[in-house]
C-alpha positions as CSV (number, residue, x, y, z in Angstrom):
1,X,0.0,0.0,0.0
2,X,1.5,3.4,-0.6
3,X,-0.1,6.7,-0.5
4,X,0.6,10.2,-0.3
5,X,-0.3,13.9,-1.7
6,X,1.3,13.5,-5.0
7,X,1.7,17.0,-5.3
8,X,1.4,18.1,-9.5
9,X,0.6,15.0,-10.6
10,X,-2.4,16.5,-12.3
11,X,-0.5,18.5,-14.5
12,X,1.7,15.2,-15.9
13,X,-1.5,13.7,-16.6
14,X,-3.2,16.7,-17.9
15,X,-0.1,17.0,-20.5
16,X,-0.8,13.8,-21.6
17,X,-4.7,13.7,-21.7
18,X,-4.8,17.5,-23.0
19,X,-6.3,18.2,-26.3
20,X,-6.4,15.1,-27.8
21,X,-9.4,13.8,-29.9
22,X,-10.2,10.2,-31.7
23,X,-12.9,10.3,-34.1
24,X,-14.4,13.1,-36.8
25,X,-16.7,16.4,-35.3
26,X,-15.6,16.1,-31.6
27,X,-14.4,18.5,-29.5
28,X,-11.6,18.7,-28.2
29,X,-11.0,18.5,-24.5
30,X,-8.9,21.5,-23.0
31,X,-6.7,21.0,-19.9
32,X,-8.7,23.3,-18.1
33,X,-12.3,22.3,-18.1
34,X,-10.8,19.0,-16.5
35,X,-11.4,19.2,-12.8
36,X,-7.9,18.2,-10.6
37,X,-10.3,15.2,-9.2
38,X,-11.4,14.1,-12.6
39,X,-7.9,14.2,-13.9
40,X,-7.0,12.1,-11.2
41,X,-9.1,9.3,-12.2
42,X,-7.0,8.8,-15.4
43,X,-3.7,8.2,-13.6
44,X,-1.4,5.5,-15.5
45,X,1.5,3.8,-14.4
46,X,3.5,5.9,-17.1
47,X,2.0,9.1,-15.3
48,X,3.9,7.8,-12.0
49,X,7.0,7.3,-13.8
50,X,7.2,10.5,-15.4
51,X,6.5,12.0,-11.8
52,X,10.0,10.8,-10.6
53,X,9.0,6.7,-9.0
54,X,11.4,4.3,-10.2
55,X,10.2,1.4,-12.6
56,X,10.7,-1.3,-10.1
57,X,8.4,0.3,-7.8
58,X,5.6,1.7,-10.0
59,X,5.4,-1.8,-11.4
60,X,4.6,-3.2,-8.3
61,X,1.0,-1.1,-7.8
62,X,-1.1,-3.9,-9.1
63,X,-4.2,-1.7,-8.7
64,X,-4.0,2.3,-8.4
65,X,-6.4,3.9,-6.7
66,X,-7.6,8.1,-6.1
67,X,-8.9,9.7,-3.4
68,X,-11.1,13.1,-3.6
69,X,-10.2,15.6,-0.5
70,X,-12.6,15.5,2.3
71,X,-15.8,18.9,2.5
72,X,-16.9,20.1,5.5
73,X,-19.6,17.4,5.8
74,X,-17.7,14.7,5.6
75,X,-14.9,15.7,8.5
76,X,-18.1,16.7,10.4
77,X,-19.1,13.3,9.9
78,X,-15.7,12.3,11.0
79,X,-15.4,14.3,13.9
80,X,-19.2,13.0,15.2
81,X,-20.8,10.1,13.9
82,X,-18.3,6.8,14.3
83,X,-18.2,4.5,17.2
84,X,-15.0,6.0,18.2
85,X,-15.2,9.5,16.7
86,X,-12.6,12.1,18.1
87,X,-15.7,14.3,19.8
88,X,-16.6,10.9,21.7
89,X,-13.1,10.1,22.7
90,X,-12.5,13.6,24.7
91,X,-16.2,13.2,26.1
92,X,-14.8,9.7,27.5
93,X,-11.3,11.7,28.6
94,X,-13.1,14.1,30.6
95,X,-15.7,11.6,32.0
96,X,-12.7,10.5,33.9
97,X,-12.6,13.8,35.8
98,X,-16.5,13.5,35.9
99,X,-16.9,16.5,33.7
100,X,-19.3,16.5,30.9
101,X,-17.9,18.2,27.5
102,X,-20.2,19.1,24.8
103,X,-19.6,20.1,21.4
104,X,-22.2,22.6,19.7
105,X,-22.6,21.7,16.1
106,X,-21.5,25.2,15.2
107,X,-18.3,24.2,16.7
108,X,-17.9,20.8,14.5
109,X,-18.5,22.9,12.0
110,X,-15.6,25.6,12.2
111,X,-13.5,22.5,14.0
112,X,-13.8,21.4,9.8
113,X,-13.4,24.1,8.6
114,X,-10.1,24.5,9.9
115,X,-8.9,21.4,8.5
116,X,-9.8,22.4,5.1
117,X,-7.9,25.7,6.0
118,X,-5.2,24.1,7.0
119,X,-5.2,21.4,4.3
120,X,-5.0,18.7,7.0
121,X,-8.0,16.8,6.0
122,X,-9.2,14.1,8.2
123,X,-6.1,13.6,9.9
124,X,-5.4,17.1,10.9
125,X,-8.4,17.2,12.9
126,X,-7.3,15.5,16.6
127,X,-4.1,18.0,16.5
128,X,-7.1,20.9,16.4
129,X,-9.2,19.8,19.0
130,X,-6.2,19.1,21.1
131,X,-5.0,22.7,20.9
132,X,-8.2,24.3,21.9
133,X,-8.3,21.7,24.7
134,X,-5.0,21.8,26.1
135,X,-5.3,24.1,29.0
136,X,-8.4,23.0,29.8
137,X,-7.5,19.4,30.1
138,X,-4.0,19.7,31.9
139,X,-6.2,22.3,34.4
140,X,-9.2,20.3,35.1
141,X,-8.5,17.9,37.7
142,X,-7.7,21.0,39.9
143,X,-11.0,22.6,39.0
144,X,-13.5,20.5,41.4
145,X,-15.9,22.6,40.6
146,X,-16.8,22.4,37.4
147,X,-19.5,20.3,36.3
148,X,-19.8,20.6,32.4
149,X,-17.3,22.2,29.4
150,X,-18.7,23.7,26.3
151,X,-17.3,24.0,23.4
152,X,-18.8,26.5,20.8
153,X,-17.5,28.4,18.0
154,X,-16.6,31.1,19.4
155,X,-13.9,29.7,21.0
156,X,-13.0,27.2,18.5
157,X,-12.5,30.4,15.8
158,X,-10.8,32.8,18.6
159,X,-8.8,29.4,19.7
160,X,-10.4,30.8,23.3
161,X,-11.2,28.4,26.4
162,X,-14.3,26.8,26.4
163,X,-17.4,27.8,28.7
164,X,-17.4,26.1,31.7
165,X,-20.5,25.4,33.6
166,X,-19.6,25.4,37.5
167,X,-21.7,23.2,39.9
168,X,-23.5,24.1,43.1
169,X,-23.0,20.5,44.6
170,X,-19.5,19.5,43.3
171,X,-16.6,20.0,45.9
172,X,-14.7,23.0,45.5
173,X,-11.3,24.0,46.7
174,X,-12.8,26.0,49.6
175,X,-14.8,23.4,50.9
């Protein structure tokens, strides 16, 4: 398996697929009504080669395979709907300090829109949420008090702390 960004390999395969017609009264296509996704799809071990991978290893791709970049829906999908979705995972984290955390969907929302931003796609999107968590995690088990964490877009955009809802019955430092 071997994957990666492959960075201008739309334009090797554009030169090759560019402007070229078979047949009588068609038009030809030009390089720039072909979308970089589309292109994509016509990848060819000769395309590979031409891109700089050596012969030996090109030839050992037995099926090649493209990928489109993630939209916002789909990382919000990412970030919410899986069995062990990153928003779950820190809700479990902070159930250990018997905190509830709660993402708004406004938040998810600018949470993937910052990947895009960023160009991180999927991946990018646990080093995100740990930022904006950070403080709050490595301060909570001194904060008795608190009883729920909020995360909204304000502070996901501002890269701010989170609301925290304090508790009237939880234990407090004072107490």
């Amino acid at each position: 398996v071997c994957g990666g960004a492959f960075t201008d390999l739309d334009s090797i395969i554009r030169s090759r697929v560019g402007k070229k017609t078979l047949g009588f009264s068609q038009e030809p296509i030009s390089r720039g009504k072909i979308e970089k996704e589309a292109i994509l799809d016509k990848v060819q071990p000769k395309d590979l080669l031409k891109y700089g991978l050596i012969p030996e290893f090109v030839g050992r791709f037995s099926t090649v395979a493209t990928l489109n970049e993630l939209d916002t829906a789909s990382l919000m999908k990412v970030l919410s709907e899986p069995k062990n979705a990153l928003t779950k995972q820190f809700q479990k984290l902070f159930e250990f300090e018997n905190v509830k955390l709660t993402f708004k969907e406004d938040a998810i929302l600018e949470i993937a829109r910052k990947a895009i931003n960023k160009k991180t796609g999927a991946r990018g999107l646990r080093s995100i949420i740990e930022f904006l968590l950070l403080k709050t995690m490595s301060k909570l088990p001194m904060m008795n008090d608190i009883e729920e964490v909020i995360i909204n877009e304000t502070a996901v955009k501002n890269s701010s702390e989170p609301m925290f809802i304090h508790s009237k019955t939880k234990k407090t430092d004072a107490a």
